[in-house]
Amino acid sequence: MFSVCLRIVQVSLTVGITESSPIAFAHFAVLLLEIGDLSQAHRLGSLALQLAQELNVYGQSSMIIGIVQQYIAWTSEPLQSIAESHLFGYNTGMQAGDIGSSLLNYNFFVSTSFYSGKHLDVVRKISGDFIQELMRQKQKWFVNCTALIHLQALTLIEGPDFDESIYPKHVPSFHEINSTVAQGNRTNLTKHNGVYQLMRAFYFRQYDEMSRAVNILDDFAKKSFTPLKVNVLFGIFYEGLVSFCMARRTKEESWVVKGRNSLSFMKKWQTSSSWNFENKALLLEAELMSLQRNHDQATELYLDSIKSAKNHKFIHEEGIAHEL
């Protein structure tokens, strides 16, 4: 796929822009992001969106929006605006008859809304409605990932021991999803499931679950040429929080090392977008200072994290910082 896109990019630069150029530029931008060239990736991604509009390639617009927003733009632009861009991509695709790209954008809209701090009742509503629409259209590929978000919202609203009878009948249960994960043939679903389990373990202080936490950062670091995704970034953030929590509980240095690694990763990405990453880096650093009994500096960092989360509209992470 990328070799074809590279050829189209080459032709576009030597012969001239065609209707195939925007989608090729979008894919090439993802490749640049994978090799670590963030600035050029952002420039080319923006160019792809601009060309799609200027050339009026209506049939490709939804796909281009999905690629650029999900893989590139979110690393530098506010996550809340990325959610709205995916909603626009959904509407654009539906109007153009590109159902696949349209549903992909709505799937991204639901997940990004959750991660960016949209009210949990809203997340539950939009995810539940989307699952119904997917089942109606017999597009089952996105159902389990969307169901994880829906069930996560339910769990955070009702508590970890809520009555499963309140599950909407059209939504797969945690048990059904875990059975699919256990089969080992749904890598993306497995990653999402691991992140949500980690979040629940932290929120509800489930220490046994924390001790079995997946190594999200290590797994990501081992894979070269892999673009950072929203769920992976949040997984690394919660992995850091869990690590410092377990370090306090067990006094084991290995947990401190994991926490420090998550903090270093978050600081690196903070240079790309202070809006999305600053409060997370500040909170992890506050936890480290607290662990080291540097209470004055920890207090200052907690307050800075609260302020940053509030200013950047991550209300759920503002709440976490207040609690810690």
Short mmCIF file of C-alpha atoms in Angstrom, two decimals:
data_model
loop_
_atom_site.label_atom_id
_atom_site.label_comp_id
_atom_site.label_asym_id
_atom_site.label_seq_id
_atom_site.Cartn_x
_atom_site.Cartn_y
_atom_site.Cartn_z
CA MET A 1 0.00 0.00 0.00
CA PHE A 2 2.71 2.47 1.02
CA SER A 3 4.80 1.69 -2.08
CA VAL A 4 1.84 2.62 -4.28
CA CYS A 5 1.32 5.85 -2.31
CA LEU A 6 5.00 6.74 -2.59
CA ARG A 7 4.80 6.30 -6.35
CA ILE A 8 1.73 8.57 -6.53
CA VAL A 9 3.51 11.18 -4.38
CA GLN A 10 6.50 11.04 -6.73
CA VAL A 11 4.29 11.46 -9.80
CA SER A 12 2.40 14.32 -8.10
CA LEU A 13 5.63 16.18 -7.39
CA THR A 14 7.14 15.65 -10.85
CA VAL A 15 4.13 15.72 -13.18
CA GLY A 16 1.38 17.46 -11.23
CA ILE A 17 -1.40 17.06 -8.68
CA THR A 18 -4.17 14.60 -9.49
CA GLU A 19 -7.30 13.43 -7.67
CA SER A 20 -5.25 10.57 -6.22
CA SER A 21 -2.70 12.91 -4.66
CA PRO A 22 -4.55 13.78 -1.39
CA ILE A 23 -5.01 10.17 -0.27
CA ALA A 24 -1.41 9.37 -1.22
CA PHE A 25 -0.13 12.36 0.76
CA ALA A 26 -2.21 11.25 3.76
CA HIS A 27 -0.70 7.76 3.75
CA PHE A 28 2.79 9.15 3.21
CA ALA A 29 2.26 11.46 6.21
CA VAL A 30 1.54 8.38 8.36
CA LEU A 31 4.78 6.84 7.13
CA LEU A 32 6.68 10.00 8.12
CA LEU A 33 5.09 9.84 11.57
CA GLU A 34 6.16 6.22 11.95
CA ILE A 35 9.80 7.12 11.34
CA GLY A 36 9.60 9.99 13.81
CA ASP A 37 9.40 13.02 11.50
CA LEU A 38 6.46 14.69 13.26
CA SER A 39 6.77 18.16 11.72
CA GLN A 40 6.80 16.89 8.13
CA ALA A 41 4.00 14.43 8.92
CA HIS A 42 1.82 17.27 10.19
CA ARG A 43 2.64 19.45 7.17
CA LEU A 44 1.82 16.69 4.69
CA GLY A 45 -1.32 15.67 6.57
CA SER A 46 -2.56 19.27 6.49
CA LEU A 47 -1.74 19.44 2.79
CA ALA A 48 -3.76 16.27 2.15
CA LEU A 49 -6.81 17.79 3.84
CA GLN A 50 -6.37 21.08 1.97
CA LEU A 51 -6.00 19.37 -1.42
CA ALA A 52 -9.03 17.17 -0.79
CA GLN A 53 -11.09 20.31 -0.27
CA GLU A 54 -9.63 22.26 -3.19
CA LEU A 55 -9.87 19.36 -5.65
CA ASN A 56 -13.35 18.47 -4.36
CA VAL A 57 -12.51 14.76 -4.16
CA TYR A 58 -15.77 14.18 -2.34
CA GLY A 59 -15.62 10.41 -2.49
CA GLN A 60 -12.23 10.29 -0.75
CA SER A 61 -12.72 13.06 1.81
CA SER A 62 -14.04 10.87 4.62
CA MET A 63 -11.15 8.43 4.32
CA ILE A 64 -8.57 11.24 4.23
CA ILE A 65 -10.12 12.89 7.30
CA GLY A 66 -10.05 9.58 9.16
CA ILE A 67 -6.40 8.88 8.35
CA VAL A 68 -5.08 12.37 9.09
CA GLN A 69 -7.08 13.01 12.25
CA GLN A 70 -6.64 9.58 13.86
CA TYR A 71 -2.96 9.04 13.11
CA ILE A 72 -1.42 12.49 12.76
CA ALA A 73 -3.42 15.57 13.80
CA TRP A 74 -4.25 14.39 17.33
CA THR A 75 -0.56 14.43 18.30
CA SER A 76 -0.48 18.22 17.93
CA GLU A 77 -4.09 19.47 17.99
CA PRO A 78 -6.58 19.45 20.91
CA LEU A 79 -8.17 16.04 21.28
CA GLN A 80 -11.62 17.59 21.67
CA SER A 81 -11.36 19.16 18.21
CA ILE A 82 -10.21 15.83 16.76
CA ALA A 83 -13.47 14.25 17.93
CA GLU A 84 -15.47 16.93 16.12
CA SER A 85 -13.37 16.44 12.97
CA HIS A 86 -14.20 12.73 13.00
CA LEU A 87 -17.89 13.58 13.30
CA PHE A 88 -17.51 15.82 10.25
CA GLY A 89 -15.74 12.94 8.48
CA TYR A 90 -18.66 10.66 9.31
CA ASN A 91 -21.21 13.08 7.86
CA THR A 92 -19.05 13.67 4.78
CA GLY A 93 -18.76 9.95 4.13
CA MET A 94 -22.46 9.33 4.54
CA GLN A 95 -23.26 12.09 2.06
CA ALA A 96 -20.74 10.69 -0.43
CA GLY A 97 -21.85 7.09 -0.03
CA ASP A 98 -18.53 5.99 1.48
CA ILE A 99 -20.08 3.90 4.25
CA GLY A 100 -16.87 2.17 5.33
CA SER A 101 -14.88 5.37 5.91
CA SER A 102 -17.94 7.02 7.42
CA LEU A 103 -18.36 4.28 10.06
CA LEU A 104 -14.62 4.29 10.75
CA ASN A 105 -14.78 8.02 11.47
CA TYR A 106 -17.73 7.57 13.80
CA ASN A 107 -15.89 4.79 15.61
CA PHE A 108 -12.99 7.22 16.10
CA PHE A 109 -15.45 9.94 17.16
CA VAL A 110 -16.83 7.72 19.94
CA SER A 111 -13.43 6.64 21.28
CA THR A 112 -11.91 10.13 21.06
CA SER A 113 -14.94 11.59 22.83
CA PHE A 114 -14.36 9.17 25.70
CA TYR A 115 -10.64 9.88 26.00
CA SER A 116 -11.07 13.65 25.70
CA GLY A 117 -13.40 13.77 28.72
CA LYS A 118 -16.88 13.90 27.24
CA HIS A 119 -19.59 13.30 29.87
CA LEU A 120 -19.94 9.56 30.48
CA ASP A 121 -23.70 9.62 29.91
CA VAL A 122 -23.06 11.12 26.47
CA VAL A 123 -20.42 8.48 25.71
CA ARG A 124 -22.81 5.73 26.79
CA LYS A 125 -25.55 7.15 24.54
CA ILE A 126 -23.49 7.67 21.38
CA SER A 127 -21.70 4.33 21.71
CA GLY A 128 -24.95 2.43 22.32
CA ASP A 129 -26.67 4.10 19.37
CA PHE A 130 -23.65 3.38 17.16
CA ILE A 131 -23.68 -0.31 18.06
CA GLN A 132 -27.35 -0.49 17.09
CA GLU A 133 -26.56 1.16 13.76
CA LEU A 134 -23.65 -1.22 13.13
CA MET A 135 -25.86 -4.23 13.82
CA ARG A 136 -28.57 -2.82 11.56
CA GLN A 137 -26.07 -2.42 8.71
CA LYS A 138 -24.43 -5.79 9.51
CA GLN A 139 -21.09 -4.06 9.98
CA LYS A 140 -19.90 -6.14 12.93
CA TRP A 141 -16.20 -5.30 12.64
CA PHE A 142 -16.45 -2.24 14.92
CA VAL A 143 -19.00 -3.66 17.37
CA ASN A 144 -16.67 -5.13 20.01
CA CYS A 145 -14.35 -2.11 20.18
CA THR A 146 -17.34 0.22 20.51
CA ALA A 147 -18.93 -2.12 23.06
CA LEU A 148 -15.78 -1.86 25.21
CA ILE A 149 -16.23 1.92 25.34
CA HIS A 150 -19.93 1.54 26.13
CA LEU A 151 -19.26 -0.96 28.94
CA GLN A 152 -16.38 1.15 30.25
CA ALA A 153 -18.70 4.15 30.55
CA LEU A 154 -21.32 1.98 32.26
CA THR A 155 -18.76 0.64 34.73
CA LEU A 156 -17.44 4.10 35.60
CA ILE A 157 -21.00 5.36 36.12
CA GLU A 158 -22.44 2.41 38.04
CA GLY A 159 -19.32 0.96 39.70
CA PRO A 160 -17.36 -2.26 39.07
CA ASP A 161 -20.06 -4.55 40.47
CA PHE A 162 -23.05 -3.17 38.59
CA ASP A 163 -25.88 -5.49 37.65
CA GLU A 164 -25.15 -6.97 34.23
CA SER A 165 -28.87 -7.25 33.58
CA ILE A 166 -28.83 -3.55 32.72
CA TYR A 167 -26.71 -4.36 29.65
CA PRO A 168 -28.57 -3.35 26.52
CA LYS A 169 -29.38 -6.58 24.68
CA HIS A 170 -27.59 -5.49 21.53
CA VAL A 171 -24.28 -4.82 23.36
CA PRO A 172 -21.81 -7.72 23.82
CA SER A 173 -20.88 -8.34 27.48
CA PHE A 174 -17.38 -8.17 28.95
CA HIS A 175 -17.44 -11.97 29.08
CA GLU A 176 -18.23 -12.26 25.38
CA ILE A 177 -15.54 -9.75 24.46
CA ASN A 178 -12.96 -11.44 26.69
CA SER A 179 -13.77 -14.75 25.00
CA THR A 180 -13.04 -13.14 21.63
CA VAL A 181 -9.78 -11.69 22.98
CA ALA A 182 -8.77 -15.11 24.34
CA GLN A 183 -8.99 -16.55 20.83
CA GLY A 184 -5.99 -14.38 20.00
CA ASN A 185 -6.98 -13.27 16.51
CA ARG A 186 -8.07 -9.69 17.23
CA THR A 187 -4.91 -7.71 18.01
CA ASN A 188 -6.56 -4.29 17.98
CA LEU A 189 -9.37 -5.47 20.27
CA THR A 190 -6.83 -7.00 22.65
CA LYS A 191 -4.97 -3.69 22.93
CA HIS A 192 -8.14 -1.71 23.62
CA ASN A 193 -9.26 -4.27 26.19
CA GLY A 194 -5.91 -4.10 27.98
CA VAL A 195 -6.06 -0.31 28.24
CA TYR A 196 -9.62 -0.30 29.62
CA GLN A 197 -8.77 -3.01 32.15
CA LEU A 198 -5.81 -0.92 33.29
CA MET A 199 -8.01 2.15 33.70
CA ARG A 200 -10.58 0.24 35.75
CA ALA A 201 -7.88 -1.27 37.95
CA PHE A 202 -6.58 2.21 38.74
CA TYR A 203 -9.95 3.89 39.26
CA PHE A 204 -11.25 1.16 41.60
CA ARG A 205 -7.86 0.34 43.21
CA GLN A 206 -8.02 -3.29 42.13
CA TYR A 207 -4.49 -4.19 43.20
CA ASP A 208 -4.55 -7.76 41.91
CA GLU A 209 -5.49 -6.42 38.49
CA MET A 210 -2.79 -3.75 38.76
CA SER A 211 -0.15 -6.40 39.49
CA ARG A 212 -1.10 -8.17 36.25
CA ALA A 213 -1.07 -4.96 34.23
CA VAL A 214 -0.05 -5.25 30.60
CA ASN A 215 3.24 -3.66 29.55
CA ILE A 216 1.83 -1.18 27.08
CA LEU A 217 4.92 1.02 26.79
CA ASP A 218 7.30 -1.92 26.38
CA ASP A 219 5.06 -3.49 23.75
CA PHE A 220 4.87 -0.21 21.84
CA ALA A 221 8.64 0.37 22.03
CA LYS A 222 9.37 -3.08 20.59
CA LYS A 223 7.42 -2.37 17.42
CA SER A 224 9.27 -0.21 14.95
CA PHE A 225 7.42 1.86 12.38
CA THR A 226 4.22 1.95 14.42
CA PRO A 227 2.38 5.27 14.79
CA LEU A 228 1.25 6.24 18.27
CA LYS A 229 -2.52 5.89 18.68
CA VAL A 230 -4.80 7.63 21.16
CA ASN A 231 -5.60 4.45 23.12
CA VAL A 232 -1.91 3.55 23.41
CA LEU A 233 -1.01 7.01 24.71
CA PHE A 234 -3.70 6.85 27.38
CA GLY A 235 -2.67 3.30 28.22
CA ILE A 236 0.90 4.48 28.86
CA PHE A 237 -0.43 7.32 31.04
CA TYR A 238 -2.48 4.95 33.19
CA GLU A 239 0.38 2.47 33.24
CA GLY A 240 2.46 5.21 34.86
CA LEU A 241 -0.25 5.95 37.44
CA VAL A 242 -0.64 2.25 38.24
CA SER A 243 3.13 1.82 38.49
CA PHE A 244 3.56 4.59 41.05
CA CYS A 245 0.55 3.30 42.98
CA MET A 246 2.04 -0.21 43.10
CA ALA A 247 5.47 1.20 43.99
CA ARG A 248 3.96 2.74 47.13
CA ARG A 249 2.23 -0.51 47.99
CA THR A 250 5.01 -3.01 47.27
CA LYS A 251 8.20 -0.89 47.66
CA GLU A 252 9.53 -2.67 44.57
CA GLU A 253 11.95 -0.68 42.43
CA SER A 254 10.68 -2.32 39.21
CA TRP A 255 7.41 -0.39 39.56
CA VAL A 256 9.30 2.88 40.02
CA VAL A 257 11.24 2.18 36.82
CA LYS A 258 8.02 1.56 34.89
CA GLY A 259 6.54 4.78 36.26
CA ARG A 260 9.64 6.77 35.31
CA ASN A 261 9.54 5.34 31.79
CA SER A 262 5.91 6.42 31.38
CA LEU A 263 6.80 9.89 32.67
CA SER A 264 9.70 10.20 30.19
CA PHE A 265 7.42 9.14 27.34
CA MET A 266 4.78 11.69 28.30
CA LYS A 267 7.35 14.48 28.57
CA LYS A 268 8.61 13.64 25.08
CA TRP A 269 5.14 13.95 23.57
CA GLN A 270 4.40 17.07 25.59
CA THR A 271 6.74 18.93 23.23
CA SER A 272 4.39 17.99 20.37
CA SER A 273 1.20 19.11 22.12
CA SER A 274 1.12 20.72 25.52
CA TRP A 275 -2.69 20.78 25.22
CA ASN A 276 -3.02 16.98 25.16
CA PHE A 277 -0.01 15.89 27.21
CA GLU A 278 1.06 18.60 29.67
CA ASN A 279 -1.33 17.76 32.50
CA LYS A 280 -0.49 14.05 32.20
CA ALA A 281 3.25 14.64 32.42
CA LEU A 282 2.76 16.97 35.40
CA LEU A 283 0.60 14.43 37.23
CA LEU A 284 3.06 11.58 36.70
CA GLU A 285 5.90 13.79 37.88
CA ALA A 286 3.85 14.77 40.95
CA GLU A 287 3.36 11.09 41.75
CA LEU A 288 7.11 10.48 41.46
CA MET A 289 7.91 13.41 43.75
CA SER A 290 5.32 12.18 46.26
CA LEU A 291 6.85 8.69 46.15
CA GLN A 292 10.26 10.24 46.87
CA ARG A 293 8.72 12.16 49.81
CA ASN A 294 9.45 15.50 48.15
CA HIS A 295 6.05 16.74 49.30
CA ASP A 296 6.46 20.47 48.61
CA GLN A 297 7.40 19.92 44.98
CA ALA A 298 4.73 17.22 44.64
CA THR A 299 2.04 19.60 45.89
CA GLU A 300 3.10 22.25 43.38
CA LEU A 301 3.06 19.73 40.54
CA TYR A 302 -0.39 18.39 41.53
CA LEU A 303 -1.76 21.94 41.47
CA ASP A 304 -0.11 22.62 38.10
CA SER A 305 -1.61 19.41 36.71
CA ILE A 306 -5.07 20.37 37.97
CA LYS A 307 -4.76 23.81 36.37
CA SER A 308 -3.51 22.37 33.07
CA ALA A 309 -6.26 19.74 32.93
CA LYS A 310 -8.90 22.40 33.59
CA ASN A 311 -7.49 24.80 31.00
CA HIS A 312 -7.29 22.04 28.39
CA LYS A 313 -10.75 20.64 29.18
CA PHE A 314 -9.69 17.20 30.44
CA ILE A 315 -12.19 17.30 33.28
CA HIS A 316 -11.80 13.61 34.16
CA GLU A 317 -8.04 14.01 34.57
CA GLU A 318 -8.59 17.15 36.61
CA GLY A 319 -10.64 14.95 38.95
CA ILE A 320 -7.87 12.32 39.15
CA ALA A 321 -5.30 14.99 40.07
CA HIS A 322 -7.59 16.35 42.78
CA GLU A 323 -8.03 12.86 44.23
CA LEU A 324 -4.32 12.02 44.26
#
